[in-house]
Tab-separated table of N, CA and C in Angstrom:
chain	number	residue	atom	x	y	z
A	1	MET	N	23.680	-39.799	-31.625
A	1	MET	CA	22.641	-40.262	-32.501
A	1	MET	C	22.680	-39.398	-33.753
A	2	SER	N	22.561	-40.055	-34.865
A	2	SER	CA	22.643	-39.312	-36.123
A	2	SER	C	21.347	-38.549	-36.356
A	3	GLU	N	21.444	-37.545	-37.175
A	3	GLU	CA	20.292	-36.694	-37.484
A	3	GLU	C	19.176	-37.512	-38.115
A	4	GLU	N	19.514	-38.424	-38.980
A	4	GLU	CA	18.509	-39.236	-39.673
A	4	GLU	C	17.774	-40.136	-38.690
A	5	ARG	N	18.494	-40.749	-37.760
A	5	ARG	CA	17.863	-41.623	-36.769
A	5	ARG	C	16.930	-40.811	-35.856
A	6	ARG	N	17.353	-39.609	-35.502
A	6	ARG	CA	16.536	-38.763	-34.634
A	6	ARG	C	15.223	-38.398	-35.322
A	7	LYS	N	15.262	-38.060	-36.596
A	7	LYS	CA	14.053	-37.714	-37.340
A	7	LYS	C	13.110	-38.900	-37.428
A	8	ARG	N	13.668	-40.120	-37.701
A	8	ARG	CA	12.823	-41.312	-37.790
A	8	ARG	C	12.162	-41.596	-36.444
A	9	ARG	N	12.922	-41.438	-35.373
A	9	ARG	CA	12.382	-41.694	-34.056
A	9	ARG	C	11.254	-40.706	-33.730
A	10	GLN	N	11.450	-39.434	-34.066
A	10	GLN	CA	10.416	-38.430	-33.825
A	10	GLN	C	9.159	-38.738	-34.617
A	11	GLU	N	9.303	-39.210	-35.840
A	11	GLU	CA	8.143	-39.551	-36.657
A	11	GLU	C	7.381	-40.715	-36.048
A	12	ARG	N	8.124	-41.735	-35.532
A	12	ARG	CA	7.470	-42.879	-34.905
A	12	ARG	C	6.728	-42.461	-33.637
A	13	VAL	N	7.352	-41.673	-32.832
A	13	VAL	CA	6.766	-41.257	-31.565
A	13	VAL	C	5.715	-40.168	-31.784
A	14	GLY	N	5.810	-39.413	-32.828
A	14	GLY	CA	4.860	-38.340	-33.124
A	14	GLY	C	5.254	-37.021	-32.488
A	15	VAL	N	6.504	-36.885	-32.085
A	15	VAL	CA	6.974	-35.656	-31.461
A	15	VAL	C	7.592	-34.769	-32.531
A	16	ARG	N	7.160	-33.531	-32.528
A	16	ARG	CA	7.745	-32.583	-33.473
A	16	ARG	C	8.187	-31.370	-32.693
A	17	GLU	N	9.293	-30.839	-33.055
A	17	GLU	CA	9.767	-29.613	-32.427
A	17	GLU	C	9.000	-28.433	-33.014
A	18	ALA	N	8.654	-27.513	-32.165
A	18	ALA	CA	7.958	-26.314	-32.633
A	18	ALA	C	8.942	-25.442	-33.398
A	19	SER	N	8.468	-24.906	-34.497
A	19	SER	CA	9.337	-24.038	-35.275
A	19	SER	C	9.511	-22.720	-34.538
A	20	PRO	N	10.611	-22.034	-34.764
A	20	PRO	CA	10.826	-20.743	-34.087
A	20	PRO	C	9.707	-19.738	-34.375
A	21	LEU	N	9.131	-19.794	-35.560
A	21	LEU	CA	8.052	-18.870	-35.917
A	21	LEU	C	6.808	-19.139	-35.077
A	22	SER	N	6.437	-20.403	-34.898
A	22	SER	CA	5.241	-20.705	-34.109
A	22	SER	C	5.472	-20.385	-32.630
A	23	ARG	N	6.693	-20.534	-32.136
A	23	ARG	CA	7.009	-20.158	-30.761
A	23	ARG	C	6.828	-18.649	-30.565
A	24	LYS	N	7.308	-17.865	-31.523
A	24	LYS	CA	7.156	-16.416	-31.433
A	24	LYS	C	5.677	-16.020	-31.423
A	25	LYS	N	4.894	-16.669	-32.278
A	25	LYS	CA	3.455	-16.374	-32.320
A	25	LYS	C	2.798	-16.701	-30.986
A	26	LEU	N	3.185	-17.816	-30.402
A	26	LEU	CA	2.632	-18.221	-29.117
A	26	LEU	C	3.005	-17.224	-28.014
A	27	ILE	N	4.244	-16.788	-27.994
A	27	ILE	CA	4.706	-15.823	-26.994
A	27	ILE	C	3.974	-14.496	-27.164
A	28	TRP	N	3.894	-13.997	-28.397
A	28	TRP	CA	3.200	-12.722	-28.634
A	28	TRP	C	1.709	-12.838	-28.316
A	29	GLY	N	1.118	-13.982	-28.620
A	29	GLY	CA	-0.296	-14.199	-28.283
A	29	GLY	C	-0.500	-14.138	-26.777
A	30	GLY	N	0.424	-14.719	-26.018
A	30	GLY	CA	0.344	-14.671	-24.560
A	30	GLY	C	0.491	-13.264	-24.026
A	31	ILE	N	1.408	-12.508	-24.611
A	31	ILE	CA	1.616	-11.117	-24.183
A	31	ILE	C	0.367	-10.284	-24.463
A	32	VAL	N	-0.204	-10.439	-25.634
A	32	VAL	CA	-1.422	-9.700	-25.980
A	32	VAL	C	-2.551	-10.079	-25.028
A	33	MET	N	-2.666	-11.367	-24.719
A	33	MET	CA	-3.720	-11.829	-23.811
A	33	MET	C	-3.546	-11.210	-22.424
A	34	LEU	N	-2.317	-11.094	-21.948
A	34	LEU	CA	-2.069	-10.469	-20.652
A	34	LEU	C	-2.489	-8.995	-20.651
A	35	PHE	N	-2.191	-8.293	-21.736
A	35	PHE	CA	-2.602	-6.889	-21.833
A	35	PHE	C	-4.125	-6.757	-21.850
A	36	VAL	N	-4.796	-7.639	-22.571
A	36	VAL	CA	-6.254	-7.608	-22.628
A	36	VAL	C	-6.846	-7.867	-21.245
A	37	LEU	N	-6.323	-8.849	-20.536
A	37	LEU	CA	-6.808	-9.159	-19.195
A	37	LEU	C	-6.549	-8.004	-18.221
A	38	ALA	N	-5.379	-7.382	-18.319
A	38	ALA	CA	-5.064	-6.247	-17.443
A	38	ALA	C	-6.006	-5.074	-17.725
A	39	TYR	N	-6.279	-4.802	-18.991
A	39	TYR	CA	-7.198	-3.727	-19.359
A	39	TYR	C	-8.597	-4.023	-18.826
A	40	ALA	N	-9.065	-5.258	-19.011
A	40	ALA	CA	-10.407	-5.625	-18.553
A	40	ALA	C	-10.523	-5.501	-17.039
A	41	ALA	N	-9.500	-5.925	-16.319
A	41	ALA	CA	-9.514	-5.823	-14.857
A	41	ALA	C	-9.532	-4.352	-14.427
A	42	GLY	N	-8.744	-3.516	-15.081
A	42	GLY	CA	-8.725	-2.084	-14.764
A	42	GLY	C	-10.053	-1.423	-15.069
A	43	TRP	N	-10.640	-1.772	-16.195
A	43	TRP	CA	-11.937	-1.212	-16.566
A	43	TRP	C	-12.994	-1.600	-15.541
A	44	TYR	N	-13.024	-2.860	-15.172
A	44	TYR	CA	-14.014	-3.323	-14.202
A	44	TYR	C	-13.832	-2.597	-12.874
A	45	HIS	N	-12.583	-2.504	-12.430
A	45	HIS	CA	-12.320	-1.856	-11.142
A	45	HIS	C	-12.740	-0.387	-11.167
A	46	SER	N	-12.408	0.317	-12.231
A	46	SER	CA	-12.738	1.744	-12.278
A	46	SER	C	-14.237	1.980	-12.414
A	47	ASN	N	-14.948	1.078	-13.061
A	47	ASN	CA	-16.386	1.264	-13.244
A	47	ASN	C	-17.224	0.731	-12.091
A	48	HIS	N	-16.672	-0.146	-11.295
A	48	HIS	CA	-17.427	-0.729	-10.189
A	48	HIS	C	-16.767	-0.441	-8.846
A	49	ARG	N	-15.935	0.550	-8.822
A	49	ARG	CA	-15.174	0.895	-7.625
A	49	ARG	C	-16.083	1.306	-6.469
A	50	TYR	N	-17.185	1.970	-6.770
A	50	TYR	CA	-18.052	2.518	-5.737
A	50	TYR	C	-19.303	1.678	-5.487
A	51	ASP	N	-19.340	0.439	-5.934
A	51	ASP	CA	-20.516	-0.408	-5.721
A	51	ASP	C	-20.873	-0.509	-4.239
A	52	GLY	N	-19.900	-0.838	-3.413
A	52	GLY	CA	-20.156	-0.984	-1.981
A	52	GLY	C	-20.622	0.315	-1.345
A	53	PHE	N	-20.023	1.414	-1.764
A	53	PHE	CA	-20.403	2.727	-1.240
A	53	PHE	C	-21.853	3.050	-1.605
A	54	ALA	N	-22.222	2.808	-2.865
A	54	ALA	CA	-23.588	3.100	-3.319
A	54	ALA	C	-24.599	2.220	-2.582
A	55	LYS	N	-24.262	0.960	-2.355
A	55	LYS	CA	-25.160	0.062	-1.626
A	55	LYS	C	-25.299	0.514	-0.173
A	56	CYS	N	-24.220	1.018	0.397
A	56	CYS	CA	-24.273	1.528	1.764
A	56	CYS	C	-25.194	2.739	1.853
A	57	LEU	N	-25.156	3.620	0.860
A	57	LEU	CA	-26.061	4.778	0.853
A	57	LEU	C	-27.514	4.315	0.931
A	58	ALA	N	-27.812	3.227	0.238
A	58	ALA	CA	-29.180	2.695	0.261
A	58	ALA	C	-29.553	2.211	1.658
A	59	THR	N	-28.621	1.559	2.332
A	59	THR	CA	-28.930	1.064	3.683
A	59	THR	C	-29.083	2.212	4.684
A	60	LYS	N	-28.441	3.343	4.414
A	60	LYS	CA	-28.521	4.508	5.305
A	60	LYS	C	-29.674	5.437	4.929
A	61	GLN	N	-30.523	4.997	4.018
A	61	GLN	CA	-31.710	5.729	3.570
A	61	GLN	C	-31.390	7.084	2.942
A	62	ALA	N	-30.303	7.133	2.199
A	62	ALA	CA	-29.990	8.330	1.416
A	62	ALA	C	-30.642	8.161	0.044
A	63	LYS	N	-31.208	9.232	-0.465
A	63	LYS	CA	-31.917	9.150	-1.750
A	63	LYS	C	-31.624	10.390	-2.569
A	64	MET	N	-31.416	10.176	-3.869
A	64	MET	CA	-31.182	11.300	-4.780
A	64	MET	C	-32.418	11.518	-5.630
A	65	TYR	N	-32.805	12.794	-5.768
A	65	TYR	CA	-33.872	13.199	-6.668
A	65	TYR	C	-33.222	13.943	-7.827
A	66	GLY	N	-33.630	13.619	-9.047
A	66	GLY	CA	-33.021	14.272	-10.196
A	66	GLY	C	-33.923	14.306	-11.407
A	67	LEU	N	-33.393	14.921	-12.442
A	67	LEU	CA	-34.070	15.026	-13.737
A	67	LEU	C	-33.136	14.454	-14.803
A	68	TYR	N	-33.677	13.681	-15.717
A	68	TYR	CA	-32.823	13.035	-16.726
A	68	TYR	C	-32.086	14.041	-17.596
A	69	TRP	N	-32.626	15.234	-17.757
A	69	TRP	CA	-32.016	16.226	-18.647
A	69	TRP	C	-31.141	17.241	-17.913
A	70	CYS	N	-31.085	17.150	-16.606
A	70	CYS	CA	-30.359	18.128	-15.780
A	70	CYS	C	-28.848	17.871	-15.825
A	71	PRO	N	-28.034	18.853	-16.271
A	71	PRO	CA	-26.583	18.633	-16.373
A	71	PRO	C	-25.916	18.381	-15.018
A	72	HIS	N	-26.432	19.008	-13.952
A	72	HIS	CA	-25.844	18.791	-12.628
A	72	HIS	C	-26.175	17.390	-12.111
A	73	CYS	N	-27.364	16.901	-12.442
A	73	CYS	CA	-27.745	15.538	-12.063
A	73	CYS	C	-26.858	14.529	-12.792
A	74	ILE	N	-26.590	14.789	-14.048
A	74	ILE	CA	-25.722	13.916	-14.832
A	74	ILE	C	-24.312	13.917	-14.236
A	75	GLU	N	-23.843	15.100	-13.832
A	75	GLU	CA	-22.525	15.211	-13.202
A	75	GLU	C	-22.471	14.369	-11.922
A	76	GLN	N	-23.525	14.433	-11.105
A	76	GLN	CA	-23.564	13.663	-9.858
A	76	GLN	C	-23.565	12.167	-10.157
A	77	LYS	N	-24.335	11.754	-11.145
A	77	LYS	CA	-24.398	10.332	-11.511
A	77	LYS	C	-23.045	9.829	-11.999
A	78	GLU	N	-22.342	10.659	-12.776
A	78	GLU	CA	-21.047	10.246	-13.332
A	78	GLU	C	-19.994	10.029	-12.248
A	79	MET	N	-20.151	10.679	-11.096
A	79	MET	CA	-19.198	10.475	-10.007
A	79	MET	C	-19.200	9.018	-9.531
A	80	PHE	N	-20.344	8.361	-9.638
A	80	PHE	CA	-20.490	6.975	-9.198
A	80	PHE	C	-20.109	5.970	-10.275
A	81	GLY	N	-20.092	6.388	-11.533
A	81	GLY	CA	-19.836	5.448	-12.615
A	81	GLY	C	-20.961	4.427	-12.700
A	82	LYS	N	-20.621	3.183	-12.987
A	82	LYS	CA	-21.623	2.115	-13.106
A	82	LYS	C	-22.313	1.825	-11.778
A	83	ALA	N	-21.687	2.206	-10.672
A	83	ALA	CA	-22.253	1.931	-9.352
A	83	ALA	C	-23.516	2.747	-9.082
A	84	PHE	N	-23.818	3.732	-9.915
A	84	PHE	CA	-25.000	4.552	-9.664
A	84	PHE	C	-26.274	3.712	-9.684
A	85	GLN	N	-26.238	2.572	-10.327
A	85	GLN	CA	-27.416	1.709	-10.366
A	85	GLN	C	-27.867	1.279	-8.965
A	86	TYR	N	-26.973	1.337	-7.984
A	86	TYR	CA	-27.303	0.941	-6.617
A	86	TYR	C	-27.738	2.119	-5.739
A	87	VAL	N	-27.598	3.330	-6.246
A	87	VAL	CA	-27.996	4.514	-5.475
A	87	VAL	C	-29.513	4.654	-5.571
A	88	PRO	N	-30.182	4.813	-4.423
A	88	PRO	CA	-31.622	5.059	-4.485
A	88	PRO	C	-31.875	6.389	-5.208
A	89	TYR	N	-32.591	6.314	-6.314
A	89	TYR	CA	-32.763	7.472	-7.178
A	89	TYR	C	-34.228	7.591	-7.559
A	90	THR	N	-34.740	8.808	-7.509
A	90	THR	CA	-36.100	9.078	-7.950
A	90	THR	C	-36.039	10.062	-9.104
A	91	GLU	N	-36.556	9.636	-10.244
A	91	GLU	CA	-36.629	10.498	-11.429
A	91	GLU	C	-37.836	11.407	-11.266
A	92	CYS	N	-37.604	12.696	-11.304
A	92	CYS	CA	-38.668	13.671	-11.062
A	92	CYS	C	-39.307	14.195	-12.351
A	93	ALA	N	-38.666	13.990	-13.480
A	93	ALA	CA	-39.210	14.490	-14.746
A	93	ALA	C	-40.215	13.493	-15.307
A	94	ILE	N	-41.310	14.029	-15.762
A	94	ILE	CA	-42.295	13.214	-16.475
A	94	ILE	C	-42.177	13.615	-17.935
A	95	LYS	N	-41.772	12.680	-18.771
A	95	LYS	CA	-41.558	13.004	-20.191
A	95	LYS	C	-42.852	13.507	-20.821
A	96	GLY	N	-42.714	14.602	-21.570
A	96	GLY	CA	-43.859	15.189	-22.254
A	96	GLY	C	-44.702	16.086	-21.358
A	97	SER	N	-44.201	16.377	-20.167
A	97	SER	CA	-44.954	17.210	-19.241
A	97	SER	C	-43.998	18.143	-18.514
A	98	ARG	N	-44.522	19.240	-18.017
A	98	ARG	CA	-43.723	20.155	-17.207
A	98	ARG	C	-43.925	19.875	-15.716
A	99	GLU	N	-44.750	18.927	-15.416
A	99	GLU	CA	-45.054	18.561	-14.032
A	99	GLU	C	-43.934	17.700	-13.445
A	100	LEU	N	-43.803	17.768	-12.129
A	100	LEU	CA	-42.877	16.883	-11.418
A	100	LEU	C	-43.609	15.606	-11.024
A	101	ALA	N	-42.866	14.554	-10.871
A	101	ALA	CA	-43.436	13.287	-10.424
A	101	ALA	C	-44.032	13.479	-9.026
A	102	PRO	N	-45.113	12.766	-8.719
A	102	PRO	CA	-45.772	12.935	-7.418
A	102	PRO	C	-44.833	12.703	-6.221
A	103	ALA	N	-43.908	11.746	-6.320
A	103	ALA	CA	-42.981	11.479	-5.206
A	103	ALA	C	-42.092	12.688	-4.941
A	104	CYS	N	-41.735	13.417	-5.980
A	104	CYS	CA	-40.883	14.599	-5.830
A	104	CYS	C	-41.669	15.760	-5.234
A	105	LYS	N	-42.923	15.905	-5.643
A	105	LYS	CA	-43.774	16.944	-5.059
A	105	LYS	C	-43.974	16.676	-3.569
A	106	ALA	N	-44.225	15.413	-3.248
A	106	ALA	CA	-44.474	15.044	-1.846
A	106	ALA	C	-43.246	15.302	-0.974
A	107	ALA	N	-42.047	15.104	-1.542
A	107	ALA	CA	-40.814	15.328	-0.791
A	107	ALA	C	-40.468	16.817	-0.712
A	108	GLY	N	-41.130	17.633	-1.515
A	108	GLY	CA	-40.871	19.075	-1.508
A	108	GLY	C	-39.621	19.471	-2.276
A	109	VAL	N	-39.246	18.675	-3.263
A	109	VAL	CA	-38.038	18.944	-4.052
A	109	VAL	C	-38.367	19.970	-5.127
A	110	LYS	N	-37.545	21.009	-5.209
A	110	LYS	CA	-37.749	22.052	-6.224
A	110	LYS	C	-36.499	22.272	-7.080
A	111	LEU	N	-35.306	22.042	-6.518
A	111	LEU	CA	-34.046	22.216	-7.238
A	111	LEU	C	-33.333	20.872	-7.355
A	112	PHE	N	-32.562	20.724	-8.420
A	112	PHE	CA	-31.972	19.413	-8.713
A	112	PHE	C	-30.481	19.508	-8.992
A	113	PRO	N	-29.732	18.479	-8.627
A	113	PRO	CA	-30.156	17.315	-7.853
A	113	PRO	C	-30.384	17.684	-6.403
A	114	SER	N	-31.159	16.857	-5.727
A	114	SER	CA	-31.387	17.003	-4.293
A	114	SER	C	-31.155	15.654	-3.637
A	115	TRP	N	-30.621	15.701	-2.432
A	115	TRP	CA	-30.374	14.487	-1.653
A	115	TRP	C	-31.195	14.548	-0.377
A	116	GLN	N	-31.784	13.422	-0.040
A	116	GLN	CA	-32.514	13.307	1.215
A	116	GLN	C	-31.816	12.244	2.059
A	117	PHE	N	-31.516	12.599	3.294
A	117	PHE	CA	-30.830	11.690	4.206
A	117	PHE	C	-31.792	11.320	5.324
A	118	GLY	N	-32.331	10.117	5.244
A	118	GLY	CA	-33.293	9.661	6.238
A	118	GLY	C	-34.556	10.497	6.200
A	119	PRO	N	-35.100	10.843	7.369
A	119	PRO	CA	-36.357	11.605	7.402
A	119	PRO	C	-36.157	13.113	7.225
A	120	ASN	N	-34.923	13.564	7.129
A	120	ASN	CA	-34.654	15.007	6.980
A	120	ASN	C	-35.154	15.518	5.636
A	121	PRO	N	-35.439	16.813	5.521
A	121	PRO	CA	-35.862	17.369	4.231
A	121	PRO	C	-34.713	17.310	3.216
A	122	PRO	N	-35.048	17.256	1.933
A	122	PRO	CA	-34.012	17.195	0.888
A	122	PRO	C	-33.124	18.439	0.885
A	123	ILE	N	-31.861	18.220	0.517
A	123	ILE	CA	-30.878	19.296	0.400
A	123	ILE	C	-30.444	19.363	-1.058
A	124	GLU	N	-30.468	20.567	-1.641
A	124	GLU	CA	-30.124	20.730	-3.052
A	124	GLU	C	-28.616	20.788	-3.229
A	125	GLY	N	-28.154	20.289	-4.385
A	125	GLY	CA	-26.758	20.453	-4.756
A	125	GLY	C	-26.072	19.174	-5.186
A	126	VAL	N	-24.972	19.374	-5.884
A	126	VAL	CA	-24.098	18.263	-6.265
A	126	VAL	C	-23.130	18.074	-5.103
A	127	PHE	N	-23.127	16.885	-4.520
A	127	PHE	CA	-22.273	16.609	-3.380
A	127	PHE	C	-21.061	15.788	-3.804
A	128	PRO	N	-19.868	16.198	-3.400
A	128	PRO	CA	-18.705	15.329	-3.619
A	128	PRO	C	-18.920	14.031	-2.848
A	129	LEU	N	-18.349	12.940	-3.334
A	129	LEU	CA	-18.550	11.650	-2.688
A	129	LEU	C	-18.085	11.663	-1.230
A	130	GLN	N	-17.033	12.406	-0.946
A	130	GLN	CA	-16.546	12.478	0.432
A	130	GLN	C	-17.598	13.099	1.350
A	131	GLU	N	-18.304	14.100	0.853
A	131	GLU	CA	-19.345	14.732	1.664
A	131	GLU	C	-20.520	13.781	1.884
A	132	LEU	N	-20.870	13.008	0.848
A	132	LEU	CA	-21.919	11.990	1.022
A	132	LEU	C	-21.476	10.962	2.054
A	133	SER	N	-20.208	10.626	2.015
A	133	SER	CA	-19.642	9.686	2.997
A	133	SER	C	-19.757	10.256	4.405
A	134	ASP	N	-19.420	11.525	4.564
A	134	ASP	CA	-19.484	12.169	5.870
A	134	ASP	C	-20.915	12.228	6.400
A	135	LYS	N	-21.881	12.495	5.525
A	135	LYS	CA	-23.270	12.638	5.958
A	135	LYS	C	-23.907	11.297	6.309
A	136	THR	N	-23.433	10.211	5.707
A	136	THR	CA	-24.079	8.914	5.910
A	136	THR	C	-23.279	7.947	6.764
A	137	GLY	N	-21.974	8.192	6.885
A	137	GLY	CA	-21.122	7.254	7.608
A	137	GLY	C	-20.657	6.092	6.750
A	138	CYS	N	-20.966	6.133	5.463
A	138	CYS	CA	-20.510	5.089	4.530
A	138	CYS	C	-19.076	5.398	4.132
A	139	SER	N	-18.226	4.387	4.168
A	139	SER	CA	-16.823	4.632	3.850
A	139	SER	C	-16.568	4.488	2.347
A	140	LEU	N	-15.707	5.349	1.850
A	140	LEU	CA	-15.312	5.306	0.447
A	140	LEU	C	-14.197	4.269	0.268
A	141	PRO	N	-14.122	3.664	-0.918
A	141	PRO	CA	-13.038	2.696	-1.155
A	141	PRO	C	-11.684	3.369	-1.221
């Protein structure tokens, strides 16, 4: 088939060949999209890795007492990442006051962070996640 006949036929049918430039753009767009999806999946996994563990702590009646300004409390929270939202947490600082929140006074918490496991008295300190796992029986991912 001659080149001229092929072009006329393509015009009638409405088929056009993609130019090499548009193919390259499409391929690079796909590659970029794959990288974006891989990054998003990694970010989600790293930030929500401990969701199940934190929810398990709640079912085992583990509770953390802390202060919003306490560097050790912040360190403990950062170990959980975004999953800390599922950890039972009691804020003991009352903004604008030197007093502790009534729930913290009632629990007898004086040092922060403190963890309470069931009906036992609170224990002070930053606990590695493995130690929290050992104390509660909740498995780490």
